[in-house]
Short mmCIF file of the C-alpha atoms (twelve columns), coordinates in Angstrom:
data_MODEL
# 
_entry.id   MODEL 
# 
loop_
_atom_site.group_PDB 
_atom_site.id 
_atom_site.type_symbol 
_atom_site.label_atom_id 
_atom_site.label_alt_id 
_atom_site.label_comp_id 
_atom_site.label_asym_id 
_atom_site.label_seq_id 
_atom_site.Cartn_x 
_atom_site.Cartn_y 
_atom_site.Cartn_z 
_atom_site.pdbx_PDB_model_num 
ATOM 1   C CA . MET A 1   -8.620  -41.540 -12.792 1 
ATOM 2   C CA . LYS A 2   -10.438 -39.148 -10.392 1 
ATOM 3   C CA . LYS A 3   -8.064  -40.067 -7.569  1 
ATOM 4   C CA . MET A 4   -5.101  -39.301 -9.831  1 
ATOM 5   C CA . LEU A 5   -6.520  -35.918 -10.808 1 
ATOM 6   C CA . VAL A 6   -7.098  -35.096 -7.145  1 
ATOM 7   C CA . MET A 7   -3.574  -36.138 -6.314  1 
ATOM 8   C CA . VAL A 8   -2.113  -33.947 -9.025  1 
ATOM 9   C CA . PHE A 9   -4.184  -30.970 -7.872  1 
ATOM 10  C CA . LEU A 10  -2.990  -31.392 -4.308  1 
ATOM 11  C CA . LEU A 11  0.644   -31.751 -5.376  1 
ATOM 12  C CA . ASN A 12  0.307   -28.602 -7.420  1 
ATOM 13  C CA . ALA A 13  -1.211  -26.715 -4.597  1 
ATOM 14  C CA . LEU A 14  1.504   -27.843 -2.171  1 
ATOM 15  C CA . SER A 15  4.124   -26.816 -4.641  1 
ATOM 16  C CA . LEU A 16  2.690   -23.275 -5.034  1 
ATOM 17  C CA . GLN A 17  2.352   -23.041 -1.264  1 
ATOM 18  C CA . ALA A 18  5.968   -24.146 -0.746  1 
ATOM 19  C CA . ALA A 19  7.233   -21.583 -3.198  1 
ATOM 20  C CA . MET A 20  5.749   -18.628 -1.300  1 
ATOM 21  C CA . LYS A 21  8.167   -17.482 1.384   1 
ATOM 22  C CA . SER A 22  7.229   -15.058 4.126   1 
ATOM 23  C CA . GLN A 23  8.896   -13.813 7.247   1 
ATOM 24  C CA . MET A 24  8.746   -11.052 9.848   1 
ATOM 25  C CA . VAL A 25  11.665  -8.614  9.584   1 
ATOM 26  C CA . THR A 26  12.851  -6.514  12.531  1 
ATOM 27  C CA . TYR A 27  14.523  -3.177  11.607  1 
ATOM 28  C CA . LYS A 28  15.032  0.292   13.063  1 
ATOM 29  C CA . GLN A 29  14.523  3.935   12.315  1 
ATOM 30  C CA . GLY A 30  16.547  5.900   14.657  1 
ATOM 31  C CA . SER A 31  16.025  4.279   18.059  1 
ATOM 32  C CA . ALA A 32  12.542  2.938   17.163  1 
ATOM 33  C CA . VAL A 33  12.257  -0.800  16.722  1 
ATOM 34  C CA . LEU A 34  9.965   -1.732  13.842  1 
ATOM 35  C CA . GLU A 35  8.802   -5.112  12.425  1 
ATOM 36  C CA . GLY A 36  7.497   -5.632  8.912   1 
ATOM 37  C CA . TYR A 37  6.207   -8.562  6.894   1 
ATOM 38  C CA . LEU A 38  8.215   -9.720  3.816   1 
ATOM 39  C CA . VAL A 39  6.765   -12.166 1.294   1 
ATOM 40  C CA . TYR A 40  7.891   -13.380 -2.169  1 
ATOM 41  C CA . ASP A 41  7.663   -16.372 -4.529  1 
ATOM 42  C CA . ASP A 42  10.830  -18.390 -3.978  1 
ATOM 43  C CA . ALA A 43  10.265  -20.276 -7.237  1 
ATOM 44  C CA . GLN A 44  11.236  -17.167 -9.165  1 
ATOM 45  C CA . THR A 45  14.956  -16.401 -9.768  1 
ATOM 46  C CA . GLY A 46  16.689  -13.150 -10.231 1 
ATOM 47  C CA . PRO A 47  15.836  -9.606  -9.080  1 
ATOM 48  C CA . ARG A 48  12.299  -8.432  -9.652  1 
ATOM 49  C CA . PRO A 49  10.152  -5.317  -8.780  1 
ATOM 50  C CA . GLY A 50  9.409   -4.745  -5.164  1 
ATOM 51  C CA . VAL A 51  6.252   -3.216  -3.698  1 
ATOM 52  C CA . LEU A 52  6.054   -1.512  -0.329  1 
ATOM 53  C CA . VAL A 53  2.678   -1.815  1.489   1 
ATOM 54  C CA . ALA A 54  1.635   0.836   3.989   1 
ATOM 55  C CA . HIS A 55  -1.006  -0.197  6.566   1 
ATOM 56  C CA . GLU A 56  -4.251  1.391   7.586   1 
ATOM 57  C CA . TRP A 57  -4.528  3.399   10.739  1 
ATOM 58  C CA . MET A 58  -4.915  0.250   12.959  1 
ATOM 59  C CA . GLY A 59  -1.304  -0.642  12.199  1 
ATOM 60  C CA . LEU A 60  0.361   -3.604  10.550  1 
ATOM 61  C CA . ASN A 61  -2.237  -6.404  10.817  1 
ATOM 62  C CA . ASP A 62  -3.579  -9.265  8.748   1 
ATOM 63  C CA . TYR A 63  -5.178  -6.994  6.175   1 
ATOM 64  C CA . ALA A 64  -1.890  -5.369  5.136   1 
ATOM 65  C CA . LYS A 65  -0.243  -8.783  5.176   1 
ATOM 66  C CA . LYS A 66  -2.945  -10.152 2.911   1 
ATOM 67  C CA . ARG A 67  -2.332  -7.432  0.392   1 
ATOM 68  C CA . ALA A 68  1.437   -8.180  0.475   1 
ATOM 69  C CA . ASP A 69  0.584   -11.867 -0.175  1 
ATOM 70  C CA . GLN A 70  -1.511  -10.804 -3.148  1 
ATOM 71  C CA . LEU A 71  1.335   -8.726  -4.547  1 
ATOM 72  C CA . ALA A 72  3.768   -11.668 -4.076  1 
ATOM 73  C CA . GLY A 73  1.285   -13.825 -6.004  1 
ATOM 74  C CA . LEU A 74  1.698   -11.325 -8.939  1 
ATOM 75  C CA . GLY A 75  5.467   -11.866 -8.946  1 
ATOM 76  C CA . TYR A 76  6.578   -8.935  -6.783  1 
ATOM 77  C CA . VAL A 77  8.611   -8.921  -3.624  1 
ATOM 78  C CA . ALA A 78  6.264   -7.312  -1.126  1 
ATOM 79  C CA . PHE A 79  7.131   -5.792  2.184   1 
ATOM 80  C CA . ALA A 80  4.371   -4.593  4.496   1 
ATOM 81  C CA . LEU A 81  6.227   -2.056  6.581   1 
ATOM 82  C CA . ASP A 82  5.568   -0.944  10.144  1 
ATOM 83  C CA . VAL A 83  5.047   2.803   10.843  1 
ATOM 84  C CA . TYR A 84  4.025   2.622   14.532  1 
ATOM 85  C CA . GLY A 85  6.605   0.227   15.992  1 
ATOM 86  C CA . LYS A 86  6.928   -3.376  16.839  1 
ATOM 87  C CA . GLY A 87  3.764   -4.715  18.500  1 
ATOM 88  C CA . LYS A 88  1.863   -1.444  18.325  1 
ATOM 89  C CA . SER A 89  -1.092  -2.369  16.169  1 
ATOM 90  C CA . VAL A 90  -4.482  -1.526  17.700  1 
ATOM 91  C CA . THR A 91  -8.057  -2.781  17.405  1 
ATOM 92  C CA . ASN A 92  -10.364 0.291   18.056  1 
ATOM 93  C CA . PRO A 93  -10.827 3.600   16.238  1 
ATOM 94  C CA . ALA A 94  -10.014 5.774   19.256  1 
ATOM 95  C CA . ASP A 95  -6.512  4.329   19.712  1 
ATOM 96  C CA . ALA A 96  -6.043  4.269   15.864  1 
ATOM 97  C CA . ALA A 97  -6.867  7.974   15.579  1 
ATOM 98  C CA . LYS A 98  -4.473  8.796   18.388  1 
ATOM 99  C CA . LEU A 99  -1.590  6.832   16.846  1 
ATOM 100 C CA . SER A 100 -2.166  7.911   13.247  1 
ATOM 101 C CA . GLY A 101 -2.669  11.514  14.395  1 
ATOM 102 C CA . GLN A 102 0.854   11.591  15.796  1 
ATOM 103 C CA . TYR A 103 2.326   10.806  12.357  1 
ATOM 104 C CA . LYS A 104 0.001   13.084  10.432  1 
ATOM 105 C CA . ALA A 105 1.026   15.930  12.698  1 
ATOM 106 C CA . ASP A 106 4.777   15.080  12.213  1 
ATOM 107 C CA . ARG A 107 5.281   14.477  8.501   1 
ATOM 108 C CA . PRO A 108 9.067   14.336  8.777   1 
ATOM 109 C CA . LEU A 109 8.696   11.476  11.185  1 
ATOM 110 C CA . LEU A 110 6.187   9.770   8.956   1 
ATOM 111 C CA . ARG A 111 8.550   10.147  5.949   1 
ATOM 112 C CA . GLY A 112 11.355  8.723   8.076   1 
ATOM 113 C CA . ARG A 113 9.362   5.592   8.926   1 
ATOM 114 C CA . MET A 114 8.379   5.144   5.331   1 
ATOM 115 C CA . GLN A 115 12.032  5.568   4.129   1 
ATOM 116 C CA . ALA A 116 13.174  3.017   6.711   1 
ATOM 117 C CA . GLY A 117 10.744  0.449   5.291   1 
ATOM 118 C CA . LEU A 118 11.851  1.339   1.787   1 
ATOM 119 C CA . ASN A 119 15.429  0.774   2.707   1 
ATOM 120 C CA . VAL A 120 14.641  -2.784  3.869   1 
ATOM 121 C CA . LEU A 121 12.907  -3.653  0.608   1 
ATOM 122 C CA . ALA A 122 15.503  -1.977  -1.653  1 
ATOM 123 C CA . LYS A 123 18.309  -3.887  0.031   1 
ATOM 124 C CA . ASN A 124 16.680  -7.313  -0.305  1 
ATOM 125 C CA . PRO A 125 18.688  -9.408  -2.848  1 
ATOM 126 C CA . GLN A 126 15.490  -10.596 -4.577  1 
ATOM 127 C CA . VAL A 127 14.617  -6.951  -5.493  1 
ATOM 128 C CA . ASP A 128 15.645  -4.728  -8.372  1 
ATOM 129 C CA . PRO A 129 16.185  -1.431  -6.567  1 
ATOM 130 C CA . LYS A 130 15.424  0.534   -9.748  1 
ATOM 131 C CA . ARG A 131 11.952  -0.961  -9.901  1 
ATOM 132 C CA . ILE A 132 10.176  -0.256  -6.629  1 
ATOM 133 C CA . GLY A 133 6.595   0.909   -5.944  1 
ATOM 134 C CA . ALA A 134 4.475   1.559   -2.961  1 
ATOM 135 C CA . ILE A 135 0.753   1.159   -2.106  1 
ATOM 136 C CA . GLY A 136 -1.167  2.240   0.905   1 
ATOM 137 C CA . TYR A 137 -4.675  2.098   2.400   1 
ATOM 138 C CA . CYS A 138 -6.364  4.936   4.292   1 
ATOM 139 C CA . PHE A 139 -3.530  6.215   6.625   1 
ATOM 140 C CA . GLY A 140 -1.219  4.153   4.413   1 
ATOM 141 C CA . GLY A 141 -2.503  6.056   1.348   1 
ATOM 142 C CA . THR A 142 -1.460  9.298   3.083   1 
ATOM 143 C CA . SER A 143 1.899   7.649   3.973   1 
ATOM 144 C CA . VAL A 144 2.823   6.650   0.451   1 
ATOM 145 C CA . LEU A 145 2.058   10.108  -0.841  1 
ATOM 146 C CA . GLU A 146 4.371   11.534  1.853   1 
ATOM 147 C CA . LEU A 147 7.023   9.079   0.767   1 
ATOM 148 C CA . ALA A 148 6.697   10.382  -2.789  1 
ATOM 149 C CA . ARG A 149 6.679   13.989  -1.591  1 
ATOM 150 C CA . SER A 150 10.032  13.344  0.221   1 
ATOM 151 C CA . GLY A 151 11.649  12.619  -3.108  1 
ATOM 152 C CA . ALA A 152 12.201  8.937   -2.381  1 
ATOM 153 C CA . GLU A 153 13.470  6.707   -5.057  1 
ATOM 154 C CA . VAL A 154 10.278  4.871   -5.968  1 
ATOM 155 C CA . GLN A 155 8.887   4.517   -9.511  1 
ATOM 156 C CA . GLY A 156 5.192   4.515   -8.620  1 
ATOM 157 C CA . VAL A 157 2.890   4.956   -5.678  1 
ATOM 158 C CA . VAL A 158 -0.803  4.033   -5.359  1 
ATOM 159 C CA . SER A 159 -3.084  5.426   -2.649  1 
ATOM 160 C CA . PHE A 160 -6.397  3.656   -1.921  1 
ATOM 161 C CA . HIS A 161 -8.932  5.868   -0.037  1 
ATOM 162 C CA . GLY A 162 -6.094  7.826   1.612   1 
ATOM 163 C CA . GLY A 163 -5.965  11.367  2.838   1 
ATOM 164 C CA . LEU A 164 -4.684  13.840  0.327   1 
ATOM 165 C CA . SER A 165 -3.749  16.906  2.232   1 
ATOM 166 C CA . SER A 166 -0.252  18.126  2.777   1 
ATOM 167 C CA . PRO A 167 1.146   20.811  5.045   1 
ATOM 168 C CA . THR A 168 3.926   21.404  2.483   1 
ATOM 169 C CA . PRO A 169 2.296   21.188  -1.032  1 
ATOM 170 C CA . MET A 170 5.380   22.791  -2.451  1 
ATOM 171 C CA . ASP A 171 7.142   19.394  -1.845  1 
ATOM 172 C CA . ALA A 172 5.367   18.014  -4.860  1 
ATOM 173 C CA . LYS A 173 8.329   19.321  -6.903  1 
ATOM 174 C CA . ASN A 174 10.450  16.481  -5.232  1 
ATOM 175 C CA . ILE A 175 8.176   13.723  -6.503  1 
ATOM 176 C CA . LYS A 176 10.010  11.339  -8.877  1 
ATOM 177 C CA . ALA A 177 7.316   8.629   -8.860  1 
ATOM 178 C CA . LYS A 178 4.231   8.317   -10.961 1 
ATOM 179 C CA . VAL A 179 1.154   8.807   -8.768  1 
ATOM 180 C CA . LEU A 180 -2.204  7.009   -8.835  1 
ATOM 181 C CA . VAL A 181 -5.003  7.740   -6.399  1 
ATOM 182 C CA . PHE A 182 -8.199  5.777   -5.976  1 
ATOM 183 C CA . ASN A 183 -10.771 7.700   -3.976  1 
ATOM 184 C CA . GLY A 184 -14.380 6.956   -2.852  1 
ATOM 185 C CA . ALA A 185 -16.561 9.487   -4.669  1 
ATOM 186 C CA . ASP A 186 -18.851 9.557   -1.619  1 
ATOM 187 C CA . ASP A 187 -16.067 9.524   1.033   1 
ATOM 188 C CA . PRO A 188 -17.109 11.988  3.761   1 
ATOM 189 C CA . HIS A 189 -13.521 12.158  5.040   1 
ATOM 190 C CA . VAL A 190 -12.089 13.588  1.797   1 
ATOM 191 C CA . SER A 191 -13.698 16.958  0.893   1 
ATOM 192 C CA . SER A 192 -13.971 18.506  -2.512  1 
ATOM 193 C CA . ASP A 193 -11.653 21.303  -1.359  1 
ATOM 194 C CA . GLU A 194 -9.040  18.683  -0.367  1 
ATOM 195 C CA . ILE A 195 -9.249  17.051  -3.680  1 
ATOM 196 C CA . ARG A 196 -8.970  20.403  -5.546  1 
ATOM 197 C CA . ALA A 197 -5.892  21.312  -3.426  1 
ATOM 198 C CA . PHE A 198 -4.289  17.965  -4.236  1 
ATOM 199 C CA . GLU A 199 -4.894  18.463  -7.955  1 
ATOM 200 C CA . LYS A 200 -3.404  21.872  -7.770  1 
ATOM 201 C CA . GLU A 201 -0.354  20.483  -5.867  1 
ATOM 202 C CA . MET A 202 0.289   17.714  -8.478  1 
ATOM 203 C CA . GLN A 203 -0.144  20.241  -11.304 1 
ATOM 204 C CA . GLY A 204 2.241   22.732  -9.598  1 
ATOM 205 C CA . GLY A 205 4.859   19.921  -9.028  1 
ATOM 206 C CA . GLN A 206 4.456   18.815  -12.724 1 
ATOM 207 C CA . VAL A 207 3.856   15.306  -11.452 1 
ATOM 208 C CA . ASP A 208 2.801   12.372  -13.680 1 
ATOM 209 C CA . TRP A 209 -0.460  11.666  -11.718 1 
ATOM 210 C CA . GLN A 210 -3.910  10.203  -12.028 1 
ATOM 211 C CA . PHE A 211 -6.967  10.546  -9.755  1 
ATOM 212 C CA . VAL A 212 -9.820  8.114   -9.990  1 
ATOM 213 C CA . ASN A 213 -13.161 8.639   -8.130  1 
ATOM 214 C CA . MET A 214 -14.877 5.278   -7.445  1 
ATOM 215 C CA . GLY A 215 -18.595 5.847   -7.804  1 
ATOM 216 C CA . GLY A 216 -20.769 4.781   -4.957  1 
ATOM 217 C CA . ALA A 217 -17.776 4.204   -2.686  1 
ATOM 218 C CA . VAL A 218 -17.017 5.685   0.770   1 
ATOM 219 C CA . HIS A 219 -13.937 5.528   2.915   1 
ATOM 220 C CA . GLY A 220 -12.328 2.049   3.359   1 
ATOM 221 C CA . PHE A 221 -13.924 0.690   0.188   1 
ATOM 222 C CA . THR A 222 -11.262 -2.055  -0.186  1 
ATOM 223 C CA . ASN A 223 -11.610 -3.669  3.259   1 
ATOM 224 C CA . PRO A 224 -14.360 -6.316  3.667   1 
ATOM 225 C CA . ALA A 225 -14.206 -5.825  7.424   1 
ATOM 226 C CA . GLY A 226 -15.833 -2.402  6.947   1 
ATOM 227 C CA . GLY A 227 -19.342 -3.952  6.312   1 
ATOM 228 C CA . ASN A 228 -21.613 -2.515  3.673   1 
ATOM 229 C CA . ASP A 229 -23.379 0.398   5.304   1 
ATOM 230 C CA . ASN A 230 -22.307 3.492   3.384   1 
ATOM 231 C CA . SER A 231 -24.219 5.734   5.795   1 
ATOM 232 C CA . LYS A 232 -21.362 5.107   8.394   1 
ATOM 233 C CA . GLY A 233 -18.903 6.744   6.040   1 
ATOM 234 C CA . TYR A 234 -16.715 3.567   6.114   1 
ATOM 235 C CA . ALA A 235 -17.828 0.511   4.125   1 
ATOM 236 C CA . TYR A 236 -16.647 -2.179  1.712   1 
ATOM 237 C CA . ASN A 237 -17.484 -1.968  -1.949  1 
ATOM 238 C CA . GLU A 238 -16.662 -5.049  -3.942  1 
ATOM 239 C CA . LYS A 239 -16.770 -3.446  -7.334  1 
ATOM 240 C CA . ALA A 240 -14.561 -0.529  -6.272  1 
ATOM 241 C CA . ASP A 241 -12.217 -2.920  -4.512  1 
ATOM 242 C CA . LYS A 242 -11.775 -5.183  -7.584  1 
ATOM 243 C CA . ARG A 243 -11.549 -2.284  -10.157 1 
ATOM 244 C CA . SER A 244 -9.000  -0.362  -8.149  1 
ATOM 245 C CA . TRP A 245 -6.862  -3.474  -7.728  1 
ATOM 246 C CA . GLU A 246 -6.987  -4.105  -11.474 1 
ATOM 247 C CA . GLY A 247 -6.104  -0.489  -12.114 1 
ATOM 248 C CA . MET A 248 -3.118  -0.861  -9.803  1 
ATOM 249 C CA . LYS A 249 -1.923  -3.907  -11.710 1 
ATOM 250 C CA . LEU A 250 -2.119  -2.002  -15.079 1 
ATOM 251 C CA . PHE A 251 -0.333  0.936   -13.509 1 
ATOM 252 C CA . PHE A 252 2.578   -1.171  -12.186 1 
ATOM 253 C CA . ALA A 253 2.833   -3.045  -15.487 1 
ATOM 254 C CA . GLU A 254 3.451   0.380   -17.114 1 
ATOM 255 C CA . VAL A 255 5.803   1.627   -14.316 1 
ATOM 256 C CA . PHE A 256 7.988   -1.460  -14.196 1 
ATOM 257 C CA . GLN A 257 8.086   -2.273  -17.902 1 
# 
């Protein structure tokens, strides 16, 4: 009997694994060659909501892909896009700051890279183009807010410990998406002035928005690779990670209903 139960469990596990399809997708924005990660549950049929995943400042790596896998497990088609360009992920903060800084200083270019990724997702036959969301972490959080400010056709965006500032706050009037921000209440990289400016921006643009401060959390609170030393200003917080993820799930359930 025990052997039979084990066999059934293994068969079920293999079936679930076989249903999840993933692939690297090469695409372009202008002359730039980009490569993103697409994943979805092949056992499902018919168009379903799609969610774009914007990576942290290190570039498209295993962390962003893991989040895309989690979204696919929830029934979405997930596409972890590439802002920097094919093969341009980095492993140290100095290089990451240099790369991400280029796009923070050139918001039109950042928006263009985000729109290119959105186009890939929206054109996928598995996706309902009228039900698309976007999430992002750190630099990716900034990126999904910029996508929304561009007036892109997305229904909801979620920023996890991302930067909030904008050189063109008047662009909030272009936002069509509902906006949800999860911020570390003790994040030294997001000042109270930046938060107030963001709130004013959202109010001025008459955006449907929410801002959630995660108590005891600093920058990068969703990434276990950050360790647990808050004094460094970047650290993992398990409670904040799980609570913000559950909040995102409820948000998309409302957005895509």
